[in-house]
Amino acid sequence: MAKTLLAILAAAVFAAPVTGADQIRLDNGATLTVNSIPGTGAVSVIASYATGYADDPAGLAQAAHLAEHLRVTGAIGDDPPGANADRLNTVGAANAETLAALTYYDFALPPDQLALAFATEAARLTALKVTDADIAREIPRVRAEVESVAGSPGLFVGKFAAMAAAQCWLHDAAEAGVRLIRPPDADAMRRFIDDHHRVDRLTLTVTGDVDPQRAAALFREHLGPIAKPAHRAAPASRDFAGLPALRRVGWDVPAKVVLIAMPGSWAESGVHLQALATRATFALNQKELVRSTVSSGPTVPVGGLPLFVGVCLHPDADEDEALALLHDALDAALATDPAQTRGTAAFIAAAQPRPDAGTVRDMAARFAAQRGMEPHVAGAMIMGNHALQSVLRVAPGDPTDDALTAATREAFARDNRRVLILNPPKAE
């Protein structure tokens, strides 16, 4: 969906563990985390699923994004399409976002409407209807998001470039379109939603003016009766080290994108990889040739994808010049004093303190005045941004481990980099 204030705020912070939370896990696999902050007058609920565009099937980039739209706007039970979304936005605000390995649905509500979020997510899991008419309604909206970013001055097409890259890296796509030119049928999307938006992949994170015992009771009431689905086979793994050193692929967005994948060991040294990528991305943002940068971390879980960094350019820009800049930025990050890199890594991995009620109310009053929204909506979005940090994957690895630092520098060496260039359609 279009970016909300929550998504905008979330893009400005680093993923980190959040302290002081109560957690419950049901037999069906659903998980609840409660961060109680009494006195805020608002509650945020993040319903997140461990799925994203890295799970898009071959030849169907945007399947995960379309699934997100359908779950938000589709008919649920006896309600017509859009009715549930309208109800949520009448009492508060609701939206959603699709990342590489995470899809989340955010609810900003007054405290007395907490049950609505639990009931909505349970209904989406058990009573969602998916029709060809729903798909026909949502595909233009999905395409409009591509058009919006492609036509913006900053040309921030990073998410869509990453969707295209997933097709190339995971499915060896010869072309990587993201506009859903050939819409999937309702049965295909129904199967995709059922396979990936499962109760055992759901984490509900509640933050704000909420009694943990009440939240737990609502969680058990609405999510507890849902049966755990049958086991689903894990997606096939991919040896990213075996990718071509350089590959040029066409896609259907008027932007040129150069990406470098680093097939290093995410499990062991993720925080170190992210620290170096962060330093490289910051340097690239200062270059006139670059309209925007794209990176898979720290606030974008990559799931089955390799860590990557890249640049978005004008369609007529020289991609080889941009590639040289990208390599130079990574080389410069490698040459950084290890102490500085450790400092960046420590910042990425640091736990964020929970905001107090007074801070939330003060910030909410300012945001509400600036954006013309209800204070409880602004407050819930501010707390939702904080809560989202506990949902996003925390980078693994000890930032003070010099051996991991050395291993990460080796993983970033030029011989280990895999380049993907996405070329726009040729002018007619």
XYZ file of C-alpha atoms in Angstrom:
428
model
C 0.000 0.000 0.000
C 1.056 3.647 -0.205
C 3.507 4.614 2.521
C 1.976 5.735 5.789
C 3.604 7.885 8.438
C 4.538 4.631 10.179
C 6.417 3.378 7.118
C 8.133 6.744 6.661
C 9.245 6.796 10.281
C 10.337 3.172 10.174
C 12.637 3.857 7.239
C 14.556 6.343 9.368
C 15.525 4.029 12.213
C 17.641 0.934 12.643
C 16.312 -2.497 13.512
C 17.048 -3.287 17.126
C 15.675 -5.329 19.985
C 13.014 -3.619 22.070
C 13.151 -4.106 25.822
C 10.384 -4.615 28.386
C 7.945 -6.732 26.331
C 5.660 -9.598 27.425
C 5.370 -12.464 24.909
C 2.892 -15.326 24.403
C 2.985 -18.103 21.807
C -0.102 -20.200 21.029
C -0.119 -23.877 20.072
C -0.956 -22.883 16.473
C 2.262 -20.860 16.289
C 0.832 -17.335 16.495
C 2.889 -15.020 18.722
C 1.845 -11.974 20.730
C 4.232 -9.329 22.080
C 2.862 -6.604 24.363
C 4.710 -3.368 25.157
C 2.494 -1.619 27.717
C 2.889 2.192 27.947
C -0.015 3.421 30.119
C -1.173 6.988 29.696
C -0.570 7.397 25.960
C -4.265 7.347 25.047
C -3.514 5.250 21.973
C -2.612 1.733 20.941
C -0.590 0.413 18.003
C -0.920 -3.112 16.624
C 1.536 -4.539 14.083
C 0.422 -7.822 12.502
C 3.497 -9.182 10.759
C 4.051 -12.299 8.676
C 7.368 -13.893 7.778
C 6.805 -13.550 4.043
C 7.528 -11.000 1.345
C 8.596 -10.486 -2.240
C 11.457 -12.966 -1.862
C 8.585 -15.502 -1.931
C 7.174 -14.207 -5.239
C 6.800 -17.132 -7.681
C 8.846 -17.255 -10.864
C 7.421 -14.824 -13.407
C 5.108 -13.174 -10.877
C 6.951 -10.302 -9.244
C 4.608 -8.344 -6.946
C 2.603 -11.406 -5.903
C 3.355 -10.703 -2.231
C 2.543 -7.007 -2.672
C -0.745 -7.832 -4.418
C -1.584 -10.298 -1.643
C -1.082 -7.504 0.900
C -3.528 -5.276 -1.011
C -6.122 -8.046 -1.270
C -5.972 -8.776 2.464
C -6.531 -5.096 3.278
C -9.325 -4.301 0.813
C -10.960 -7.647 0.008
C -14.338 -8.842 1.208
C -14.252 -10.560 4.598
C -17.156 -12.811 5.544
C -20.408 -10.993 4.844
C -18.705 -7.575 4.537
C -18.249 -6.225 0.994
C -14.807 -5.243 -0.349
C -13.344 -2.250 1.448
C -15.794 -2.311 4.353
C -13.279 -3.540 6.911
C -10.649 -1.012 5.841
C -13.237 1.768 6.026
C -14.218 0.705 9.550
C -10.601 0.760 10.715
C -9.939 4.153 9.179
C -13.081 5.579 10.750
C -11.943 4.867 14.309
C -8.205 5.216 13.634
C -5.899 4.368 10.747
C -4.647 1.199 9.077
C -2.294 0.320 6.266
C 0.334 -2.234 5.278
C 3.784 -2.682 3.754
C 5.576 -5.502 1.923
C 9.330 -6.024 2.364
C 11.638 -8.764 1.124
C 10.919 -11.248 3.915
C 8.277 -9.474 5.983
C 4.757 -8.203 5.334
C 3.141 -6.154 8.075
C -0.288 -4.642 8.687
C -0.401 -1.655 11.047
C -3.373 -0.489 13.114
C -3.478 2.877 14.934
C -6.443 2.822 17.304
C -7.916 4.268 20.492
C -7.444 1.821 23.399
C -11.101 0.794 23.524
C -10.887 -0.493 19.933
C -8.034 -2.968 20.493
C -10.343 -5.936 19.885
C -11.003 -4.666 16.360
C -7.407 -5.291 15.327
C -7.430 -8.878 16.672
C -10.809 -9.611 15.093
C -9.696 -8.161 11.762
C -6.547 -10.258 11.552
C -8.400 -13.413 12.546
C -11.034 -12.728 9.874
C -8.363 -12.108 7.237
C -6.937 -15.542 8.038
C -10.256 -17.402 7.982
C -12.876 -15.499 5.964
C -11.067 -13.513 3.253
C -12.586 -13.749 -0.218
C -10.383 -13.453 -3.299
C -12.027 -12.974 -6.704
C -10.910 -11.991 -10.168
C -12.808 -8.729 -9.646
C -10.720 -8.026 -6.521
C -7.526 -8.608 -8.470
C -8.713 -6.383 -11.329
C -9.453 -3.622 -8.787
C -6.104 -3.828 -6.985
C -3.655 -4.274 -9.867
C -4.038 -0.649 -11.058
C -3.321 0.472 -7.477
C -0.210 -1.699 -7.340
C 0.945 -0.268 -10.670
C 0.166 3.255 -9.469
C 2.719 2.807 -6.693
C 5.344 1.954 -9.311
C 4.326 4.979 -11.385
C 4.443 7.225 -8.336
C 8.002 6.375 -7.358
C 9.238 6.194 -10.947
C 7.972 9.724 -11.563
C 9.285 11.245 -8.346
C 12.379 13.506 -8.287
C 14.256 11.119 -6.005
C 13.338 8.097 -8.120
C 13.262 5.834 -5.088
C 12.452 2.570 -6.849
C 14.484 0.491 -4.431
C 11.706 -1.843 -3.317
C 10.619 -2.569 -6.867
C 14.218 -3.031 -7.984
C 14.646 -5.541 -5.178
C 11.496 -7.368 -6.382
C 13.016 -7.562 -9.850
C 16.347 -8.693 -8.404
C 14.581 -11.479 -6.505
C 13.257 -12.785 -9.820
C 16.765 -12.720 -11.285
C 18.626 -14.080 -8.270
C 16.107 -16.737 -7.234
C 14.515 -17.710 -10.559
C 17.099 -16.744 -13.214
C 14.582 -14.477 -14.933
C 15.643 -13.217 -18.376
C 13.292 -10.226 -17.967
C 12.192 -8.802 -14.634
C 8.951 -6.856 -15.041
C 7.136 -5.602 -11.934
C 3.952 -4.100 -13.424
C 1.867 -7.291 -13.377
C 1.155 -7.099 -17.093
C -0.363 -10.596 -16.965
C -2.564 -10.652 -13.861
C -2.735 -13.901 -11.874
C -6.105 -15.579 -11.526
C -8.010 -15.715 -8.251
C -7.169 -19.371 -7.566
C -3.432 -18.693 -7.892
C -3.594 -15.727 -5.516
C -5.769 -17.684 -3.078
C -3.117 -20.428 -2.949
C -0.327 -17.873 -2.520
C -2.111 -16.141 0.373
C -2.941 -19.427 2.078
C 0.646 -20.656 1.719
C 2.292 -17.511 3.086
C -0.168 -15.659 5.339
C -0.479 -18.444 7.870
C -1.341 -18.256 11.533
C 1.950 -19.931 12.449
C 3.858 -17.150 10.653
C 1.973 -14.371 12.451
C 3.396 -12.097 15.133
C 1.091 -9.504 16.706
C 2.942 -6.661 18.429
C 0.783 -4.419 20.631
C 2.208 -1.199 22.047
C 0.645 1.603 24.067
C -2.197 2.159 26.494
C -3.044 -1.513 26.920
C -3.425 -3.958 29.787
C -1.258 -7.008 28.923
C -3.791 -9.412 30.427
C -6.601 -7.971 28.328
C -4.442 -8.148 25.193
C -3.592 -11.771 25.967
C -7.263 -12.643 26.471
C -8.235 -11.032 23.157
C -5.347 -12.796 21.429
C -6.472 -16.208 22.686
C -10.120 -15.456 21.940
C -9.638 -14.398 18.322
C -6.483 -16.235 17.184
C -6.520 -19.295 19.423
C -9.324 -21.194 17.587
C -7.499 -21.043 14.230
C -5.909 -24.395 13.411
C -2.256 -24.568 12.491
C -1.962 -25.336 8.744
C -0.269 -28.435 7.445
C 3.497 -28.257 7.111
C 4.694 -26.417 4.039
C 8.008 -27.304 2.422
C 10.696 -24.656 2.744
C 11.554 -22.771 -0.458
C 14.528 -24.055 -2.389
C 17.845 -22.555 -1.331
C 20.168 -20.846 -3.766
C 23.952 -20.696 -3.922
C 24.395 -16.970 -4.495
C 28.143 -17.391 -4.798
C 27.381 -19.141 -8.093
C 25.636 -16.104 -9.600
C 27.302 -14.496 -12.633
C 29.848 -11.816 -11.759
C 27.930 -9.354 -13.977
C 24.483 -9.640 -15.494
C 22.335 -7.114 -17.406
C 18.570 -7.645 -17.426
C 15.693 -5.569 -18.779
C 12.757 -4.493 -16.654
C 9.639 -2.372 -17.200
C 10.406 0.722 -15.105
C 11.984 3.880 -16.625
C 14.952 3.773 -14.276
C 18.400 2.282 -14.444
C 19.462 0.378 -11.329
C 22.841 -1.121 -10.455
C 22.887 -3.638 -7.603
C 25.743 -5.494 -5.961
C 24.924 -8.631 -3.995
C 27.251 -9.876 -1.265
C 26.723 -13.626 -0.780
C 28.501 -13.570 2.604
C 27.334 -15.464 5.668
C 24.324 -13.546 6.949
C 23.841 -15.954 9.823
C 27.236 -15.220 11.332
C 28.092 -11.641 10.458
C 24.914 -9.811 9.498
C 25.550 -6.795 11.708
C 29.055 -6.371 10.222
C 27.763 -6.687 6.665
C 25.095 -4.103 7.404
C 27.590 -1.718 8.981
C 29.755 -1.727 5.876
C 26.755 -1.473 3.540
C 25.418 1.441 5.573
C 28.704 3.332 5.297
C 28.873 2.655 1.548
C 25.269 3.767 0.982
C 25.834 7.009 2.886
C 28.826 7.801 0.665
C 26.850 7.044 -2.515
C 24.094 9.457 -1.527
C 26.577 12.308 -1.932
C 27.188 11.573 -5.654
C 25.442 13.660 -8.327
C 25.124 10.659 -10.644
C 22.984 8.876 -8.038
C 19.295 9.734 -7.725
C 18.743 7.381 -4.798
C 20.285 4.373 -3.130
C 18.861 0.965 -2.265
C 20.012 -1.378 0.458
C 18.713 -4.549 2.078
C 19.567 -3.520 5.614
C 19.309 -2.680 8.398
C 15.521 -2.090 8.278
C 14.727 -4.483 5.438
C 14.970 -8.207 6.299
C 16.339 -10.073 3.286
C 15.125 -13.589 4.061
C 16.309 -15.840 1.265
C 18.071 -13.021 -0.604
C 21.713 -11.996 -0.291
C 22.629 -8.720 1.346
C 22.812 -6.066 -1.378
C 23.446 -2.387 -2.001
C 22.808 -0.376 -5.129
C 22.016 2.874 -6.876
C 19.080 4.158 -8.940
C 20.028 6.366 -11.893
C 18.499 8.415 -14.671
C 17.540 6.175 -17.630
C 20.292 7.728 -19.780
C 22.989 7.561 -17.083
C 26.151 5.534 -17.619
C 25.695 2.347 -15.616
C 29.375 1.443 -15.889
C 30.330 4.751 -14.278
C 27.773 4.089 -11.545
C 29.120 0.585 -11.032
C 32.603 1.996 -10.570
C 31.229 4.404 -7.943
C 29.522 1.514 -6.192
C 32.682 -0.565 -6.096
C 34.688 2.421 -4.876
C 32.168 3.089 -2.081
C 32.406 -0.505 -0.894
C 36.205 -0.414 -1.119
C 36.228 2.779 0.952
C 33.967 1.138 3.543
C 36.386 -1.778 3.720
C 39.276 0.639 4.245
C 37.523 2.379 7.146
C 39.204 2.126 10.528
C 37.825 -1.074 12.102
C 36.949 0.876 15.249
C 34.594 3.119 13.245
C 32.978 0.106 11.593
C 32.508 -1.504 14.991
C 30.876 1.722 16.178
C 28.392 1.628 13.288
C 27.705 -2.062 13.944
C 27.143 -1.421 17.643
C 24.661 1.348 16.830
C 22.728 -0.965 14.505
C 22.564 -3.708 17.123
C 21.830 -1.475 20.140
C 18.565 -1.942 22.004
C 16.213 1.027 21.843
C 14.604 2.212 25.107
C 10.830 2.178 25.219
C 9.359 5.697 24.886
C 7.485 7.030 27.903
C 3.892 8.261 27.796
C 4.811 11.946 28.076
C 7.191 11.763 25.112
C 4.573 9.977 23.009
C 1.873 12.533 23.849
C 4.170 15.496 23.080
C 5.319 14.048 19.750
C 1.767 13.038 18.857
C 0.485 16.565 19.448
C 3.103 17.952 17.052
C 2.474 15.330 14.344
C -1.283 15.700 14.685
C -1.049 19.468 14.183
C 1.346 19.150 11.250
C -0.571 16.426 9.429
C -4.168 17.133 10.400
C -4.788 13.816 12.125
C -6.293 12.770 15.431
C -3.750 12.740 18.302
C -4.474 9.079 19.113
C -3.638 8.143 15.507
C -0.372 10.070 15.594
C 0.513 8.584 18.979
C -0.190 5.042 17.822
C 1.949 5.567 14.717
C 4.849 6.855 16.799
C 4.650 3.823 19.081
C 4.164 1.551 16.083
C 7.433 2.810 14.652
C 9.173 1.845 17.871
C 7.438 -1.539 17.993
C 8.346 -2.283 14.392
C 11.986 -2.416 15.432
C 11.228 -5.565 17.435
C 9.527 -7.118 14.405
C 12.257 -6.436 11.887
C 15.062 -8.938 11.963
C 17.842 -7.999 14.343
C 21.216 -8.240 12.649
C 23.141 -11.232 14.057
C 26.742 -11.105 15.115
C 28.819 -9.507 17.847
C 29.857 -5.988 16.721
C 32.999 -6.193 18.876
C 34.185 -9.503 17.382
C 37.343 -8.662 15.400
C 37.399 -12.101 13.763
C 33.915 -11.502 12.347
C 35.004 -8.040 11.235
C 37.878 -9.577 9.289
C 35.634 -12.268 7.800
C 33.129 -9.638 6.721
C 35.806 -7.612 4.970
C 36.764 -10.738 3.061
C 33.116 -11.325 2.134
C 32.972 -7.768 0.709
C 36.069 -8.219 -1.442
C 35.548 -7.428 -5.140
C 35.952 -11.038 -6.251
C 32.945 -11.998 -4.133
C 30.576 -9.285 -5.406
C 27.806 -10.196 -7.851
C 26.507 -7.359 -10.047
C 22.991 -7.037 -11.479
C 22.098 -4.130 -13.779
C 18.409 -3.473 -14.489
C 17.961 -1.594 -17.731
C 14.772 0.394 -18.518
C 12.649 -0.126 -21.632
C 14.187 1.308 -24.785
C 12.619 4.535 -26.021
C 10.439 3.989 -29.088
